[in-house]
Amino acid sequence: MVSYVIIPGIDGSDERHWQSLWEKRWGGSAVRIAPASWSSPELSDWLDSLQRAYESVARHDSEVVLVAHSLGCWTAAEWLDRVRPAGVAAFLVAPPNTRAASFPSRAAASFVDVTARPLPCRSLLVASDDDPYCDPTASAAFARAWQARPHFVENRGHINSASGLGDWPAGRELLRTLVDESTA
């Protein structure tokens, strides 16, 4: 069986966000990280929270998929680089460019210097061509550096609640292909 670790971005994902809707759908097979620093993210706090969430699901299932959005993508990438767990896949959606002017560097200062390095697992990066926090060129560069399979969508902004995706069936299908690849 597959378990999921939900890794939202700054302030978490609201109840209309696809991550929250998927979490409800998955019930007990999904755990959301719970850092103390949601609004002013501290990388070490987020990494510790991810570790706790991972440990809680890995006890039950050998396959774990990290479902990350926005700043959660960088949290997932940093954690994977440090921990290098077996049996993990990463679904990375709309990573922000932490060096762009649009990045809230004051609120998330400990994330400013993160660097994309090859991930030790199968991964898929989903990005929009009009994301205000990351242009397509930077998204493609992150996918190459992480060695993640890229998938670009049109006109979906930051692929969040404001994008009007609801339960995002197309995203669930992309996730299913990643899960199928990692369990094959």
PDB file of C-alpha atoms in Angstrom:
ATOM      1  CA  MET A   1       0.000   0.000   0.000  1.00  0.00           C
ATOM      2  CA  VAL A   2       1.066   3.601  -0.620  1.00  0.00           C
ATOM      3  CA  SER A   3       0.998   6.362   1.992  1.00  0.00           C
ATOM      4  CA  TYR A   4       1.248  10.067   1.333  1.00  0.00           C
ATOM      5  CA  VAL A   5       2.986  12.921   3.119  1.00  0.00           C
ATOM      6  CA  ILE A   6       1.363  16.267   2.302  1.00  0.00           C
ATOM      7  CA  ILE A   7       3.857  19.153   2.260  1.00  0.00           C
ATOM      8  CA  PRO A   8       2.105  22.494   1.621  1.00  0.00           C
ATOM      9  CA  GLY A   9       3.732  25.868   1.110  1.00  0.00           C
ATOM     10  CA  ILE A  10       3.684  28.955   3.316  1.00  0.00           C
ATOM     11  CA  ASP A  11       0.621  29.067   5.614  1.00  0.00           C
ATOM     12  CA  GLY A  12      -0.399  25.520   4.662  1.00  0.00           C
ATOM     13  CA  SER A  13      -3.111  24.726   2.115  1.00  0.00           C
ATOM     14  CA  ASP A  14      -6.645  25.977   2.733  1.00  0.00           C
ATOM     15  CA  GLU A  15      -9.700  23.707   2.554  1.00  0.00           C
ATOM     16  CA  ARG A  16     -10.244  24.492  -1.164  1.00  0.00           C
ATOM     17  CA  HIS A  17      -6.678  23.568  -2.135  1.00  0.00           C
ATOM     18  CA  TRP A  18      -6.207  20.322  -4.076  1.00  0.00           C
ATOM     19  CA  GLN A  19      -3.765  19.069  -1.391  1.00  0.00           C
ATOM     20  CA  SER A  20      -6.430  19.407   1.304  1.00  0.00           C
ATOM     21  CA  LEU A  21      -9.058  17.745  -0.882  1.00  0.00           C
ATOM     22  CA  TRP A  22      -6.712  14.856  -1.683  1.00  0.00           C
ATOM     23  CA  GLU A  23      -5.806  14.484   1.982  1.00  0.00           C
ATOM     24  CA  LYS A  24      -9.502  14.067   2.831  1.00  0.00           C
ATOM     25  CA  ARG A  25      -9.903  11.554   0.005  1.00  0.00           C
ATOM     26  CA  TRP A  26      -6.945   9.488   1.255  1.00  0.00           C
ATOM     27  CA  GLY A  27      -8.046   9.492   4.898  1.00  0.00           C
ATOM     28  CA  GLY A  28      -5.657   7.620   7.176  1.00  0.00           C
ATOM     29  CA  SER A  29      -3.133   6.934   4.424  1.00  0.00           C
ATOM     30  CA  ALA A  30      -2.093  10.614   4.337  1.00  0.00           C
ATOM     31  CA  VAL A  31      -0.304  12.775   6.890  1.00  0.00           C
ATOM     32  CA  ARG A  32       0.300  16.523   6.608  1.00  0.00           C
ATOM     33  CA  ILE A  33       3.446  18.113   7.960  1.00  0.00           C
ATOM     34  CA  ALA A  34       2.828  20.417  10.921  1.00  0.00           C
ATOM     35  CA  PRO A  35       5.692  22.868  11.353  1.00  0.00           C
ATOM     36  CA  ALA A  36       5.451  25.552  14.020  1.00  0.00           C
ATOM     37  CA  SER A  37       6.612  28.156  11.487  1.00  0.00           C
ATOM     38  CA  TRP A  38       3.857  28.073   8.836  1.00  0.00           C
ATOM     39  CA  SER A  39       3.850  31.851   8.225  1.00  0.00           C
ATOM     40  CA  SER A  40       7.572  32.532   8.672  1.00  0.00           C
ATOM     41  CA  PRO A  41       9.060  29.260   7.444  1.00  0.00           C
ATOM     42  CA  GLU A  42      12.237  27.984   9.029  1.00  0.00           C
ATOM     43  CA  LEU A  43      13.849  25.261   6.950  1.00  0.00           C
ATOM     44  CA  SER A  44      15.017  23.235   9.957  1.00  0.00           C
ATOM     45  CA  ASP A  45      11.509  23.290  11.481  1.00  0.00           C
ATOM     46  CA  TRP A  46       9.941  22.180   8.196  1.00  0.00           C
ATOM     47  CA  LEU A  47      12.527  19.402   7.754  1.00  0.00           C
ATOM     48  CA  ASP A  48      11.887  18.142  11.295  1.00  0.00           C
ATOM     49  CA  SER A  49       8.143  18.200  10.663  1.00  0.00           C
ATOM     50  CA  LEU A  50       8.585  16.265   7.423  1.00  0.00           C
ATOM     51  CA  GLN A  51      10.713  13.688   9.229  1.00  0.00           C
ATOM     52  CA  ARG A  52       7.992  13.177  11.855  1.00  0.00           C
ATOM     53  CA  ALA A  53       5.283  12.849   9.206  1.00  0.00           C
ATOM     54  CA  TYR A  54       7.382  10.403   7.208  1.00  0.00           C
ATOM     55  CA  GLU A  55       8.077   8.258  10.268  1.00  0.00           C
ATOM     56  CA  SER A  56       4.376   8.106  11.103  1.00  0.00           C
ATOM     57  CA  VAL A  57       3.431   6.683   7.676  1.00  0.00           C
ATOM     58  CA  ALA A  58       6.565   4.642   6.951  1.00  0.00           C
ATOM     59  CA  ARG A  59       5.767   2.411   9.947  1.00  0.00           C
ATOM     60  CA  HIS A  60       2.717   1.140   8.073  1.00  0.00           C
ATOM     61  CA  ASP A  61       3.691   1.251   4.407  1.00  0.00           C
ATOM     62  CA  SER A  62       6.875   0.582   2.505  1.00  0.00           C
ATOM     63  CA  GLU A  63       5.960   3.008  -0.305  1.00  0.00           C
ATOM     64  CA  VAL A  64       5.655   6.690   0.583  1.00  0.00           C
ATOM     65  CA  VAL A  65       4.912   9.529  -1.827  1.00  0.00           C
ATOM     66  CA  LEU A  66       5.760  13.092  -0.872  1.00  0.00           C
ATOM     67  CA  VAL A  67       3.044  15.390  -2.274  1.00  0.00           C
ATOM     68  CA  ALA A  68       4.590  18.851  -2.184  1.00  0.00           C
ATOM     69  CA  HIS A  69       3.365  22.265  -3.274  1.00  0.00           C
ATOM     70  CA  SER A  70       5.276  25.537  -3.529  1.00  0.00           C
ATOM     71  CA  LEU A  71       7.794  25.928  -0.693  1.00  0.00           C
ATOM     72  CA  GLY A  72       6.963  22.341   0.247  1.00  0.00           C
ATOM     73  CA  CYS A  73       8.878  21.270  -2.887  1.00  0.00           C
ATOM     74  CA  TRP A  74      12.080  22.737  -1.504  1.00  0.00           C
ATOM     75  CA  THR A  75      11.391  21.128   1.862  1.00  0.00           C
ATOM     76  CA  ALA A  76      10.934  17.752   0.168  1.00  0.00           C
ATOM     77  CA  ALA A  77      14.070  18.170  -1.961  1.00  0.00           C
ATOM     78  CA  GLU A  78      16.255  19.189   0.984  1.00  0.00           C
ATOM     79  CA  TRP A  79      14.908  16.343   3.148  1.00  0.00           C
ATOM     80  CA  LEU A  80      15.416  13.773   0.381  1.00  0.00           C
ATOM     81  CA  ASP A  81      18.984  14.977  -0.171  1.00  0.00           C
ATOM     82  CA  ARG A  82      19.797  14.671   3.535  1.00  0.00           C
ATOM     83  CA  VAL A  83      17.879  11.508   4.482  1.00  0.00           C
ATOM     84  CA  ARG A  84      17.878   9.525   1.206  1.00  0.00           C
ATOM     85  CA  PRO A  85      15.093   7.132   2.258  1.00  0.00           C
ATOM     86  CA  ALA A  86      14.227   4.003   0.302  1.00  0.00           C
ATOM     87  CA  GLY A  87      10.780   3.464  -1.179  1.00  0.00           C
ATOM     88  CA  VAL A  88       9.924   7.148  -1.643  1.00  0.00           C
ATOM     89  CA  ALA A  89       8.691   9.100  -4.668  1.00  0.00           C
ATOM     90  CA  ALA A  90       8.206  12.867  -4.933  1.00  0.00           C
ATOM     91  CA  PHE A  91       5.319  14.743  -6.582  1.00  0.00           C
ATOM     92  CA  LEU A  92       6.532  18.360  -6.745  1.00  0.00           C
ATOM     93  CA  VAL A  93       4.051  21.046  -7.798  1.00  0.00           C
ATOM     94  CA  ALA A  94       4.875  24.696  -8.486  1.00  0.00           C
ATOM     95  CA  PRO A  95       8.213  25.145  -6.731  1.00  0.00           C
ATOM     96  CA  PRO A  96       8.949  28.854  -6.288  1.00  0.00           C
ATOM     97  CA  ASN A  97      12.161  30.402  -7.511  1.00  0.00           C
ATOM     98  CA  THR A  98      13.734  31.316  -4.169  1.00  0.00           C
ATOM     99  CA  ARG A  99      16.076  33.787  -5.869  1.00  0.00           C
ATOM    100  CA  ALA A 100      13.384  35.694  -7.777  1.00  0.00           C
ATOM    101  CA  ALA A 101      12.096  39.099  -6.688  1.00  0.00           C
ATOM    102  CA  SER A 102       8.629  37.558  -6.194  1.00  0.00           C
ATOM    103  CA  PHE A 103       9.903  35.187  -3.485  1.00  0.00           C
ATOM    104  CA  PRO A 104       9.053  36.344   0.074  1.00  0.00           C
ATOM    105  CA  SER A 105      12.698  36.282   1.162  1.00  0.00           C
ATOM    106  CA  ARG A 106      12.074  38.113   4.438  1.00  0.00           C
ATOM    107  CA  ALA A 107       9.393  35.660   5.547  1.00  0.00           C
ATOM    108  CA  ALA A 108      11.322  32.573   4.382  1.00  0.00           C
ATOM    109  CA  ALA A 109      14.948  33.649   4.692  1.00  0.00           C
ATOM    110  CA  SER A 110      16.252  30.168   5.538  1.00  0.00           C
ATOM    111  CA  PHE A 111      15.022  28.921   2.128  1.00  0.00           C
ATOM    112  CA  VAL A 112      16.734  31.600   0.015  1.00  0.00           C
ATOM    113  CA  ASP A 113      19.971  29.666  -0.504  1.00  0.00           C
ATOM    114  CA  VAL A 114      18.546  26.208  -1.227  1.00  0.00           C
ATOM    115  CA  THR A 115      20.037  24.560  -4.294  1.00  0.00           C
ATOM    116  CA  ALA A 116      18.493  21.967  -6.567  1.00  0.00           C
ATOM    117  CA  ARG A 117      20.519  18.738  -6.621  1.00  0.00           C
ATOM    118  CA  PRO A 118      19.653  15.305  -8.062  1.00  0.00           C
ATOM    119  CA  LEU A 119      16.936  13.644  -6.014  1.00  0.00           C
ATOM    120  CA  PRO A 120      17.543  10.065  -4.857  1.00  0.00           C
ATOM    121  CA  CYS A 121      14.103   8.897  -5.992  1.00  0.00           C
ATOM    122  CA  ARG A 122      11.613   8.919  -8.821  1.00  0.00           C
ATOM    123  CA  SER A 123      10.063  12.370  -9.062  1.00  0.00           C
ATOM    124  CA  LEU A 124       7.686  14.448 -11.143  1.00  0.00           C
ATOM    125  CA  LEU A 125       7.687  18.245 -11.264  1.00  0.00           C
ATOM    126  CA  VAL A 126       4.459  19.949 -12.355  1.00  0.00           C
ATOM    127  CA  ALA A 127       4.656  23.645 -13.227  1.00  0.00           C
ATOM    128  CA  SER A 128       2.457  26.238 -14.909  1.00  0.00           C
ATOM    129  CA  ASP A 129       3.573  28.494 -17.728  1.00  0.00           C
ATOM    130  CA  ASP A 130       2.223  31.542 -15.874  1.00  0.00           C
ATOM    131  CA  ASP A 131       3.264  30.905 -12.265  1.00  0.00           C
ATOM    132  CA  PRO A 132       3.939  34.309 -10.655  1.00  0.00           C
ATOM    133  CA  TYR A 133       6.551  32.729  -8.362  1.00  0.00           C
ATOM    134  CA  CYS A 134       8.541  30.812 -10.963  1.00  0.00           C
ATOM    135  CA  ASP A 135       8.872  31.276 -14.714  1.00  0.00           C
ATOM    136  CA  PRO A 136       8.941  28.229 -17.013  1.00  0.00           C
ATOM    137  CA  THR A 137      12.682  28.531 -17.634  1.00  0.00           C
ATOM    138  CA  ALA A 138      13.458  28.275 -13.915  1.00  0.00           C
ATOM    139  CA  SER A 139      10.939  25.428 -13.469  1.00  0.00           C
ATOM    140  CA  ALA A 140      12.608  23.498 -16.286  1.00  0.00           C
ATOM    141  CA  ALA A 141      16.027  24.130 -14.722  1.00  0.00           C
ATOM    142  CA  PHE A 142      14.791  22.788 -11.357  1.00  0.00           C
ATOM    143  CA  ALA A 143      13.411  19.678 -13.060  1.00  0.00           C
ATOM    144  CA  ARG A 144      16.772  19.056 -14.766  1.00  0.00           C
ATOM    145  CA  ALA A 145      18.779  19.648 -11.586  1.00  0.00           C
ATOM    146  CA  TRP A 146      16.470  17.433  -9.509  1.00  0.00           C
ATOM    147  CA  GLN A 147      16.362  14.875 -12.355  1.00  0.00           C
ATOM    148  CA  ALA A 148      12.582  15.026 -12.066  1.00  0.00           C
ATOM    149  CA  ARG A 149      10.308  14.311 -15.002  1.00  0.00           C
ATOM    150  CA  PRO A 150       8.824  17.702 -15.992  1.00  0.00           C
ATOM    151  CA  HIS A 151       5.170  18.294 -16.822  1.00  0.00           C
ATOM    152  CA  PHE A 152       4.011  21.769 -17.800  1.00  0.00           C
ATOM    153  CA  VAL A 153       0.419  22.990 -17.732  1.00  0.00           C
ATOM    154  CA  GLU A 154      -1.027  26.148 -19.235  1.00  0.00           C
ATOM    155  CA  ASN A 155      -2.635  29.084 -17.460  1.00  0.00           C
ATOM    156  CA  ARG A 156      -2.847  27.603 -13.951  1.00  0.00           C
ATOM    157  CA  GLY A 157      -0.878  30.244 -12.056  1.00  0.00           C
ATOM    158  CA  HIS A 158       0.645  28.897  -8.868  1.00  0.00           C
ATOM    159  CA  ILE A 159      -1.484  25.715  -9.115  1.00  0.00           C
ATOM    160  CA  ASN A 160      -3.200  26.556  -5.835  1.00  0.00           C
ATOM    161  CA  SER A 161      -6.713  27.391  -4.593  1.00  0.00           C
ATOM    162  CA  ALA A 162      -6.755  30.593  -6.652  1.00  0.00           C
ATOM    163  CA  SER A 163      -6.213  28.474  -9.779  1.00  0.00           C
ATOM    164  CA  GLY A 164      -9.738  27.043  -9.402  1.00  0.00           C
ATOM    165  CA  LEU A 165      -8.604  23.420  -9.741  1.00  0.00           C
ATOM    166  CA  GLY A 166     -10.848  21.967  -7.046  1.00  0.00           C
ATOM    167  CA  ASP A 167      -9.979  18.275  -6.603  1.00  0.00           C
ATOM    168  CA  TRP A 168      -7.655  18.588  -9.646  1.00  0.00           C
ATOM    169  CA  PRO A 169      -8.413  15.294 -11.423  1.00  0.00           C
ATOM    170  CA  ALA A 170      -5.617  15.887 -13.971  1.00  0.00           C
ATOM    171  CA  GLY A 171      -3.151  16.208 -11.077  1.00  0.00           C
ATOM    172  CA  ARG A 172      -4.417  12.971  -9.529  1.00  0.00           C
ATOM    173  CA  GLU A 173      -3.808  11.247 -12.856  1.00  0.00           C
ATOM    174  CA  LEU A 174      -0.250  12.609 -12.973  1.00  0.00           C
ATOM    175  CA  LEU A 175       0.287  11.400  -9.420  1.00  0.00           C
ATOM    176  CA  ARG A 176      -1.093   7.980 -10.363  1.00  0.00           C
ATOM    177  CA  THR A 177       1.479   7.654 -13.154  1.00  0.00           C
ATOM    178  CA  LEU A 178       4.269   8.478 -10.702  1.00  0.00           C
ATOM    179  CA  VAL A 179       2.963   5.949  -8.164  1.00  0.00           C
ATOM    180  CA  ASP A 180       2.618   3.296 -10.869  1.00  0.00           C
ATOM    181  CA  GLU A 181       6.215   3.924 -11.981  1.00  0.00           C
ATOM    182  CA  SER A 182       7.584   3.784  -8.447  1.00  0.00           C
ATOM    183  CA  THR A 183       5.758   0.586  -7.524  1.00  0.00           C
ATOM    184  CA  ALA A 184       6.463  -1.241 -10.799  1.00  0.00           C
TER     185      ALA A 184
END
